[in-house]
Amino acid sequence: MGPAKLWVIGVGTAMAVSAGSATGQTLYAADNLTNGALSGVVLLDKATLTETNSFLTDPPIGGLATDGSNVYVSQPGGISQYDSGGVLLGSYANVGIDKFGDLALSGNMLYAADNLTNGALSGVVTLDTASLTELSSFVTAGHIAGLATNGADIFASLPDGIAEYSLDGTLVGSYANVGIDGFGALSFADGTLYAADNLTNGALSGVVMLDASLTETGSFVTTGHIAGLVSDGTTTFASLPDGITAYDNAGNVVGSYSNVGIDGFGALAMAAPAATGAVPEPAAWTFFVIGFGVIGWSRRQADIRKPQTLINRKICR
């Protein structure tokens, strides 16, 4: 009876933990035409694409990144750090004629595309998020249209394709344009690099998916030019002329958020999933429950034997 009850409790707990692991996330969208000439960040519920909040920034926004608590924005004067309510927490000012564009975030490292490094050169600047101080930088082979990172390497959309760099700027791989491809925004999730291709088959735009070796694994066409892109590995969100559209990996539309007035959405960002302990699979829970049952049965047998042992000891005396 004891083990049977333990089995039911174990299975119920496993189901509850699995269901609870699918927590909601916030999608952050740069809006460069908020109320006309103003710019700002719009917060959307990822599951429903409904607006939950917004705040104004200095216009326009070139890049966006977030860890879920802090929002980093590339602006004409440099890079600003806001909390999710729009309170300015810190800033990093342009040096000389620096001009920051797309941003990528991993842990406490913020990577910023700088398209006017030392004048005509472009490159990537690495900043410490706690203090927004520059830690390092390296030069790339041309203007950077999009930036993404997996924490170990940095991917950049350049005029001739997509380049992969180590964190110190060493070129480790590349994916060349095919025909008149022109890659823009990038996003990395679950081992896949998602790339906005605004010249797919000529006038069409779409999303190209690449694996860790920068080999194309899939693609799909979108309804217009892509200004911003972010993916969680299952759903890809794209800023398009009429708003924000969500696609699955097969290119099916699974949700949308329409422009309001003269809104014009650009860069998109989502916080990377929190590093939590893995939830055991159902098979693992079965072994756990059986193990708990055996332990319970063993302890019960031990309890049954204890009085008999005491009696035997008294008789021996």
mmCIF file of C-alpha atoms in Angstrom:
data_model
loop_
_atom_site.group_PDB
_atom_site.id
_atom_site.type_symbol
_atom_site.label_atom_id
_atom_site.label_comp_id
_atom_site.label_asym_id
_atom_site.label_seq_id
_atom_site.Cartn_x
_atom_site.Cartn_y
_atom_site.Cartn_z
ATOM 1 C CA MET A 1 0.000 0.000 0.000
ATOM 2 C CA GLY A 2 2.842 2.345 0.866
ATOM 3 C CA PRO A 3 4.695 1.916 -2.447
ATOM 4 C CA ALA A 4 1.477 2.298 -4.449
ATOM 5 C CA LYS A 5 0.706 5.651 -2.824
ATOM 6 C CA LEU A 6 4.283 6.772 -3.383
ATOM 7 C CA TRP A 7 3.965 5.951 -7.121
ATOM 8 C CA VAL A 8 0.905 8.187 -7.547
ATOM 9 C CA ILE A 9 2.533 11.082 -5.717
ATOM 10 C CA GLY A 10 5.726 10.725 -7.752
ATOM 11 C CA VAL A 11 3.975 10.767 -11.133
ATOM 12 C CA GLY A 12 1.841 13.755 -10.139
ATOM 13 C CA THR A 13 4.892 15.745 -9.061
ATOM 14 C CA ALA A 14 6.705 14.985 -12.298
ATOM 15 C CA MET A 15 3.806 16.273 -14.370
ATOM 16 C CA ALA A 16 3.540 19.442 -12.303
ATOM 17 C CA VAL A 17 7.246 20.232 -12.638
ATOM 18 C CA SER A 18 7.220 19.601 -16.396
ATOM 19 C CA ALA A 19 4.214 21.865 -16.904
ATOM 20 C CA GLY A 20 5.706 24.586 -14.727
ATOM 21 C CA SER A 21 8.942 24.663 -16.711
ATOM 22 C CA ALA A 22 7.218 26.307 -19.703
ATOM 23 C CA THR A 23 7.319 29.798 -18.270
ATOM 24 C CA GLY A 24 6.361 32.884 -20.243
ATOM 25 C CA GLN A 25 8.856 35.386 -21.618
ATOM 26 C CA THR A 26 8.863 39.000 -22.663
ATOM 27 C CA LEU A 27 9.667 40.125 -26.186
ATOM 28 C CA TYR A 28 11.349 43.547 -26.406
ATOM 29 C CA ALA A 29 10.849 45.539 -29.604
ATOM 30 C CA ALA A 30 12.562 48.746 -30.700
ATOM 31 C CA ASP A 31 9.945 51.183 -31.998
ATOM 32 C CA ASN A 32 11.542 54.050 -33.891
ATOM 33 C CA LEU A 33 8.322 55.871 -34.713
ATOM 34 C CA THR A 34 6.564 55.818 -31.344
ATOM 35 C CA ASN A 35 4.130 58.752 -31.331
ATOM 36 C CA GLY A 36 5.751 60.219 -34.405
ATOM 37 C CA ALA A 37 9.340 61.377 -33.994
ATOM 38 C CA LEU A 38 9.882 59.573 -30.690
ATOM 39 C CA SER A 39 11.552 56.216 -30.203
ATOM 40 C CA GLY A 40 11.023 53.655 -27.507
ATOM 41 C CA VAL A 41 10.902 50.037 -26.441
ATOM 42 C CA VAL A 42 7.677 48.060 -26.470
ATOM 43 C CA LEU A 43 7.342 45.005 -24.227
ATOM 44 C CA LEU A 44 5.154 42.173 -25.504
ATOM 45 C CA ASP A 45 4.053 38.910 -23.987
ATOM 46 C CA LYS A 46 5.806 36.308 -26.127
ATOM 47 C CA ALA A 47 2.984 33.784 -25.972
ATOM 48 C CA THR A 48 0.184 36.137 -26.998
ATOM 49 C CA LEU A 49 2.033 39.060 -28.637
ATOM 50 C CA THR A 50 0.017 41.516 -26.563
ATOM 51 C CA GLU A 51 1.653 44.704 -25.285
ATOM 52 C CA THR A 52 2.464 44.701 -21.581
ATOM 53 C CA ASN A 53 4.483 47.918 -21.230
ATOM 54 C CA SER A 54 6.597 50.497 -23.081
ATOM 55 C CA PHE A 55 9.047 53.318 -22.432
ATOM 56 C CA LEU A 56 10.690 56.100 -24.419
ATOM 57 C CA THR A 57 14.365 56.360 -25.379
ATOM 58 C CA ASP A 58 16.524 58.829 -27.283
ATOM 59 C CA PRO A 59 15.916 58.235 -31.007
ATOM 60 C CA PRO A 60 16.651 56.225 -32.994
ATOM 61 C CA ILE A 61 17.416 52.719 -31.677
ATOM 62 C CA GLY A 62 20.037 50.786 -33.607
ATOM 63 C CA GLY A 63 20.325 47.672 -31.467
ATOM 64 C CA LEU A 64 18.618 45.983 -28.541
ATOM 65 C CA ALA A 65 19.575 43.308 -26.010
ATOM 66 C CA THR A 66 18.206 42.149 -22.671
ATOM 67 C CA ASP A 67 18.829 39.735 -19.832
ATOM 68 C CA GLY A 68 15.229 40.019 -18.661
ATOM 69 C CA SER A 69 15.987 42.666 -16.045
ATOM 70 C CA ASN A 70 18.152 45.141 -17.941
ATOM 71 C CA VAL A 71 17.563 46.464 -21.447
ATOM 72 C CA TYR A 72 20.542 47.686 -23.485
ATOM 73 C CA VAL A 73 19.888 50.096 -26.347
ATOM 74 C CA SER A 74 22.201 51.478 -29.058
ATOM 75 C CA GLN A 75 21.468 55.171 -29.586
ATOM 76 C CA PRO A 76 23.152 58.058 -31.424
ATOM 77 C CA GLY A 77 25.121 59.041 -28.302
ATOM 78 C CA GLY A 78 26.239 55.540 -27.375
ATOM 79 C CA ILE A 79 24.717 52.653 -25.450
ATOM 80 C CA SER A 80 22.146 53.126 -22.687
ATOM 81 C CA GLN A 81 21.060 50.688 -20.016
ATOM 82 C CA TYR A 82 17.453 50.728 -18.747
ATOM 83 C CA ASP A 83 15.502 48.597 -16.353
ATOM 84 C CA SER A 84 12.366 46.931 -17.749
ATOM 85 C CA GLY A 85 10.326 49.912 -16.597
ATOM 86 C CA GLY A 86 12.383 52.412 -18.593
ATOM 87 C CA VAL A 87 14.494 53.875 -15.782
ATOM 88 C CA LEU A 88 17.962 54.844 -17.070
ATOM 89 C CA LEU A 89 20.600 52.903 -15.116
ATOM 90 C CA GLY A 90 23.802 53.638 -16.974
ATOM 91 C CA SER A 91 25.404 54.579 -20.283
ATOM 92 C CA TYR A 92 28.486 54.152 -22.456
ATOM 93 C CA ALA A 93 29.291 57.197 -24.586
ATOM 94 C CA ASN A 94 30.573 57.068 -28.143
ATOM 95 C CA VAL A 95 34.326 57.574 -28.488
ATOM 96 C CA GLY A 96 35.257 59.766 -31.441
ATOM 97 C CA ILE A 97 32.971 58.898 -34.323
ATOM 98 C CA ASP A 98 31.859 55.530 -33.011
ATOM 99 C CA LYS A 99 28.389 54.485 -34.064
ATOM 100 C CA PHE A 100 26.910 51.423 -32.410
ATOM 101 C CA GLY A 101 24.363 49.209 -34.117
ATOM 102 C CA ASP A 102 23.210 45.714 -33.311
ATOM 103 C CA LEU A 103 23.837 44.260 -29.848
ATOM 104 C CA ALA A 104 24.251 40.728 -28.519
ATOM 105 C CA LEU A 105 24.334 39.572 -24.915
ATOM 106 C CA SER A 106 25.738 36.511 -23.168
ATOM 107 C CA GLY A 107 26.054 36.362 -19.404
ATOM 108 C CA ASN A 108 27.674 39.595 -18.231
ATOM 109 C CA MET A 109 29.207 40.358 -21.638
ATOM 110 C CA LEU A 110 27.566 42.803 -24.023
ATOM 111 C CA TYR A 111 28.801 42.725 -27.621
ATOM 112 C CA ALA A 112 28.209 45.849 -29.710
ATOM 113 C CA ALA A 113 28.603 46.312 -33.458
ATOM 114 C CA ASP A 114 30.620 49.491 -34.039
ATOM 115 C CA ASN A 115 30.427 50.590 -37.655
ATOM 116 C CA LEU A 116 32.732 53.587 -37.386
ATOM 117 C CA THR A 117 35.609 52.135 -35.355
ATOM 118 C CA ASN A 118 38.690 54.271 -36.053
ATOM 119 C CA GLY A 119 36.927 55.990 -38.908
ATOM 120 C CA ALA A 120 36.006 53.805 -41.864
ATOM 121 C CA LEU A 121 36.564 50.498 -40.055
ATOM 122 C CA SER A 122 33.914 48.342 -38.411
ATOM 123 C CA GLY A 123 34.279 46.043 -35.449
ATOM 124 C CA VAL A 124 32.878 44.522 -32.287
ATOM 125 C CA VAL A 125 33.292 46.082 -28.851
ATOM 126 C CA THR A 126 32.921 43.937 -25.726
ATOM 127 C CA LEU A 127 31.507 45.637 -22.628
ATOM 128 C CA ASP A 128 31.067 44.502 -19.047
ATOM 129 C CA THR A 129 27.347 44.802 -18.302
ATOM 130 C CA ALA A 130 27.864 45.613 -14.624
ATOM 131 C CA SER A 131 29.803 48.793 -15.325
ATOM 132 C CA LEU A 132 29.385 49.347 -19.093
ATOM 133 C CA THR A 133 33.148 49.624 -19.420
ATOM 134 C CA GLU A 134 34.979 48.428 -22.510
ATOM 135 C CA LEU A 135 36.893 45.183 -22.058
ATOM 136 C CA SER A 136 38.153 44.505 -25.569
ATOM 137 C CA SER A 137 37.458 45.001 -29.261
ATOM 138 C CA PHE A 138 38.341 43.651 -32.684
ATOM 139 C CA VAL A 139 37.927 44.767 -36.293
ATOM 140 C CA THR A 140 35.687 42.950 -38.798
ATOM 141 C CA ALA A 141 35.846 42.766 -42.579
ATOM 142 C CA GLY A 142 33.228 45.397 -43.293
ATOM 143 C CA HIS A 143 29.998 46.951 -42.046
ATOM 144 C CA ILE A 144 28.075 44.870 -39.506
ATOM 145 C CA ALA A 145 24.332 44.556 -40.159
ATOM 146 C CA GLY A 146 23.555 41.942 -37.516
ATOM 147 C CA LEU A 147 25.207 40.407 -34.465
ATOM 148 C CA ALA A 148 24.609 37.280 -32.384
ATOM 149 C CA THR A 149 26.545 35.136 -29.930
ATOM 150 C CA ASN A 150 26.374 31.703 -28.348
ATOM 151 C CA GLY A 151 28.720 32.770 -25.562
ATOM 152 C CA ALA A 152 31.738 31.125 -27.191
ATOM 153 C CA ASP A 153 31.694 32.705 -30.650
ATOM 154 C CA ILE A 154 30.331 35.882 -32.249
ATOM 155 C CA PHE A 155 28.432 35.867 -35.535
ATOM 156 C CA ALA A 156 28.324 38.996 -37.705
ATOM 157 C CA SER A 157 26.394 39.791 -40.891
ATOM 158 C CA LEU A 158 28.887 41.405 -43.254
ATOM 159 C CA PRO A 159 28.610 42.593 -46.884
ATOM 160 C CA ASP A 160 29.823 39.258 -48.276
ATOM 161 C CA GLY A 161 27.991 36.933 -45.900
ATOM 162 C CA ILE A 162 28.107 35.806 -42.272
ATOM 163 C CA ALA A 163 31.412 35.580 -40.397
ATOM 164 C CA GLU A 164 32.056 33.672 -37.173
ATOM 165 C CA TYR A 165 34.684 34.992 -34.781
ATOM 166 C CA SER A 166 36.069 33.720 -31.506
ATOM 167 C CA LEU A 167 35.723 36.125 -28.599
ATOM 168 C CA ASP A 168 39.198 37.522 -29.266
ATOM 169 C CA GLY A 169 38.342 38.311 -32.893
ATOM 170 C CA THR A 170 39.920 35.319 -34.606
ATOM 171 C CA LEU A 171 37.966 34.333 -37.725
ATOM 172 C CA VAL A 172 36.826 30.707 -37.292
ATOM 173 C CA GLY A 173 34.260 30.282 -40.064
ATOM 174 C CA SER A 174 32.116 31.952 -42.691
ATOM 175 C CA TYR A 175 29.010 31.526 -44.820
ATOM 176 C CA ALA A 176 29.166 33.299 -48.173
ATOM 177 C CA ASN A 177 26.262 35.099 -49.801
ATOM 178 C CA VAL A 178 24.471 33.109 -52.482
ATOM 179 C CA GLY A 179 23.458 35.215 -55.460
ATOM 180 C CA ILE A 180 22.221 38.562 -54.179
ATOM 181 C CA ASP A 181 21.655 37.521 -50.566
ATOM 182 C CA GLY A 182 22.039 40.324 -48.056
ATOM 183 C CA PHE A 183 21.982 39.221 -44.429
ATOM 184 C CA GLY A 184 20.840 41.493 -41.629
ATOM 185 C CA ALA A 185 19.667 40.720 -38.100
ATOM 186 C CA LEU A 186 20.898 37.513 -36.455
ATOM 187 C CA SER A 187 19.728 35.414 -33.536
ATOM 188 C CA PHE A 188 21.238 32.303 -31.942
ATOM 189 C CA ALA A 189 19.145 29.726 -30.069
ATOM 190 C CA ASP A 190 19.482 26.011 -29.278
ATOM 191 C CA GLY A 191 22.467 25.480 -31.546
ATOM 192 C CA THR A 192 20.893 27.210 -34.549
ATOM 193 C CA LEU A 193 21.785 30.576 -36.043
ATOM 194 C CA TYR A 194 18.785 32.419 -37.519
ATOM 195 C CA ALA A 195 19.663 35.002 -40.176
ATOM 196 C CA ALA A 196 17.427 37.612 -41.790
ATOM 197 C CA ASP A 197 17.968 37.532 -45.557
ATOM 198 C CA ASN A 198 16.433 40.579 -47.193
ATOM 199 C CA LEU A 199 17.336 39.680 -50.764
ATOM 200 C CA THR A 200 16.233 36.045 -50.867
ATOM 201 C CA ASN A 201 15.533 35.164 -54.508
ATOM 202 C CA GLY A 202 15.662 38.805 -55.469
ATOM 203 C CA ALA A 203 12.870 40.937 -54.076
ATOM 204 C CA LEU A 204 11.825 38.428 -51.412
ATOM 205 C CA SER A 205 12.902 38.373 -47.785
ATOM 206 C CA GLY A 206 13.199 35.415 -45.474
ATOM 207 C CA VAL A 207 14.959 33.621 -42.650
ATOM 208 C CA VAL A 208 17.879 31.237 -43.185
ATOM 209 C CA MET A 209 18.810 28.702 -40.501
ATOM 210 C CA LEU A 210 22.421 27.559 -40.067
ATOM 211 C CA ASP A 211 23.985 24.975 -37.780
ATOM 212 C CA ALA A 212 27.192 25.264 -35.737
ATOM 213 C CA SER A 213 29.308 24.609 -38.839
ATOM 214 C CA LEU A 214 27.539 27.444 -40.695
ATOM 215 C CA THR A 215 25.805 24.994 -43.001
ATOM 216 C CA GLU A 216 22.285 25.890 -44.088
ATOM 217 C CA THR A 217 19.670 23.610 -42.504
ATOM 218 C CA GLY A 218 16.464 25.342 -43.577
ATOM 219 C CA SER A 219 14.821 28.577 -44.682
ATOM 220 C CA PHE A 220 11.463 30.224 -45.171
ATOM 221 C CA VAL A 221 10.099 33.379 -46.805
ATOM 222 C CA THR A 222 8.562 36.248 -44.822
ATOM 223 C CA THR A 223 6.056 38.883 -45.862
ATOM 224 C CA GLY A 224 8.468 41.737 -46.428
ATOM 225 C CA HIS A 225 11.790 43.236 -45.348
ATOM 226 C CA ILE A 226 13.057 42.085 -41.943
ATOM 227 C CA ALA A 227 14.275 44.864 -39.650
ATOM 228 C CA GLY A 228 14.718 42.786 -36.505
ATOM 229 C CA LEU A 229 14.902 39.101 -35.619
ATOM 230 C CA VAL A 230 14.955 36.960 -32.499
ATOM 231 C CA SER A 231 14.283 33.276 -31.874
ATOM 232 C CA ASP A 232 13.898 30.972 -28.893
ATOM 233 C CA GLY A 233 14.690 27.930 -31.030
ATOM 234 C CA THR A 234 11.043 27.087 -31.628
ATOM 235 C CA THR A 235 9.430 30.378 -32.579
ATOM 236 C CA THR A 236 11.092 33.125 -34.618
ATOM 237 C CA PHE A 237 9.890 36.719 -34.338
ATOM 238 C CA ALA A 238 10.495 39.142 -37.203
ATOM 239 C CA SER A 239 9.951 42.905 -37.430
ATOM 240 C CA LEU A 240 8.204 43.449 -40.763
ATOM 241 C CA PRO A 241 6.718 46.559 -42.431
ATOM 242 C CA ASP A 242 3.260 45.908 -40.941
ATOM 243 C CA GLY A 243 4.327 44.831 -37.452
ATOM 244 C CA ILE A 244 5.836 41.808 -35.739
ATOM 245 C CA THR A 245 5.158 38.289 -37.004
ATOM 246 C CA ALA A 246 5.899 35.006 -35.255
ATOM 247 C CA TYR A 247 6.855 31.932 -37.297
ATOM 248 C CA ASP A 248 7.571 28.331 -36.461
ATOM 249 C CA ASN A 249 10.716 26.720 -37.886
ATOM 250 C CA ALA A 250 8.791 25.578 -40.954
ATOM 251 C CA GLY A 251 7.815 29.154 -41.766
ATOM 252 C CA ASN A 252 4.185 28.918 -40.691
ATOM 253 C CA VAL A 253 2.747 32.103 -39.184
ATOM 254 C CA VAL A 254 1.803 31.406 -35.562
ATOM 255 C CA GLY A 255 1.093 34.947 -34.340
ATOM 256 C CA SER A 256 1.321 38.647 -35.152
ATOM 257 C CA TYR A 257 1.266 42.132 -33.644
ATOM 258 C CA SER A 258 0.160 44.939 -35.969
ATOM 259 C CA ASN A 259 1.644 48.421 -36.100
ATOM 260 C CA VAL A 260 -0.306 51.110 -34.285
ATOM 261 C CA GLY A 261 -0.386 54.424 -36.133
ATOM 262 C CA ILE A 262 3.028 55.021 -37.649
ATOM 263 C CA ASP A 263 4.952 52.559 -35.494
ATOM 264 C CA GLY A 264 8.001 51.058 -37.177
ATOM 265 C CA PHE A 265 9.591 48.167 -35.314
ATOM 266 C CA GLY A 266 13.277 47.392 -35.635
ATOM 267 C CA ALA A 267 15.587 45.385 -33.401
ATOM 268 C CA LEU A 268 14.059 42.638 -31.255
ATOM 269 C CA ALA A 269 15.393 40.957 -28.123
ATOM 270 C CA MET A 270 14.504 38.256 -25.627
ATOM 271 C CA ALA A 271 16.297 37.072 -22.536
ATOM 272 C CA ALA A 272 18.033 33.722 -22.852
ATOM 273 C CA PRO A 273 16.292 30.982 -20.837
ATOM 274 C CA ALA A 274 17.532 30.833 -17.251
ATOM 275 C CA ALA A 275 20.031 28.075 -16.516
ATOM 276 C CA THR A 276 18.031 25.741 -14.312
ATOM 277 C CA GLY A 277 18.434 22.119 -13.375
ATOM 278 C CA ALA A 278 17.158 19.765 -16.013
ATOM 279 C CA VAL A 279 13.689 18.373 -15.446
ATOM 280 C CA PRO A 280 13.870 14.555 -15.383
ATOM 281 C CA GLU A 281 12.177 12.736 -18.244
ATOM 282 C CA PRO A 282 9.156 10.498 -17.438
ATOM 283 C CA ALA A 283 11.367 7.396 -17.676
ATOM 284 C CA ALA A 284 13.742 8.887 -15.116
ATOM 285 C CA TRP A 285 10.827 9.640 -12.802
ATOM 286 C CA THR A 286 9.780 5.978 -13.082
ATOM 287 C CA PHE A 287 13.182 4.883 -11.812
ATOM 288 C CA PHE A 288 13.052 7.493 -9.048
ATOM 289 C CA VAL A 289 9.622 6.348 -7.917
ATOM 290 C CA ILE A 290 10.592 2.677 -7.990
ATOM 291 C CA GLY A 291 13.694 3.558 -5.996
ATOM 292 C CA PHE A 292 11.653 5.475 -3.437
ATOM 293 C CA GLY A 293 9.249 2.511 -3.212
ATOM 294 C CA VAL A 294 12.061 0.063 -2.588
ATOM 295 C CA ILE A 295 13.523 2.330 0.090
ATOM 296 C CA GLY A 296 10.110 2.646 1.753
ATOM 297 C CA TRP A 297 9.525 -1.127 1.630
ATOM 298 C CA SER A 298 12.988 -1.816 3.066
ATOM 299 C CA ARG A 299 12.449 0.596 5.946
ATOM 300 C CA ARG A 300 9.032 -0.930 6.633
ATOM 301 C CA GLN A 301 10.540 -4.411 6.758
ATOM 302 C CA ALA A 302 13.240 -3.133 9.104
ATOM 303 C CA ASP A 303 10.588 -1.641 11.382
ATOM 304 C CA ILE A 304 8.704 -4.936 11.436
ATOM 305 C CA ARG A 305 11.833 -6.844 12.373
ATOM 306 C CA LYS A 306 12.869 -4.508 15.216
ATOM 307 C CA PRO A 307 10.360 -5.749 17.880
ATOM 308 C CA GLN A 308 11.200 -9.406 17.095
ATOM 309 C CA THR A 309 14.885 -8.675 17.534
ATOM 310 C CA LEU A 310 14.248 -7.082 20.922
ATOM 311 C CA ILE A 311 12.201 -10.111 22.035
ATOM 312 C CA ASN A 312 14.950 -12.483 20.971
ATOM 313 C CA ARG A 313 17.502 -10.438 22.929
ATOM 314 C CA LYS A 314 15.329 -10.549 26.079
ATOM 315 C CA ILE A 315 14.928 -14.322 25.777
ATOM 316 C CA CYS A 316 18.666 -14.755 25.384
ATOM 317 C CA ARG A 317 19.246 -12.861 28.583
#
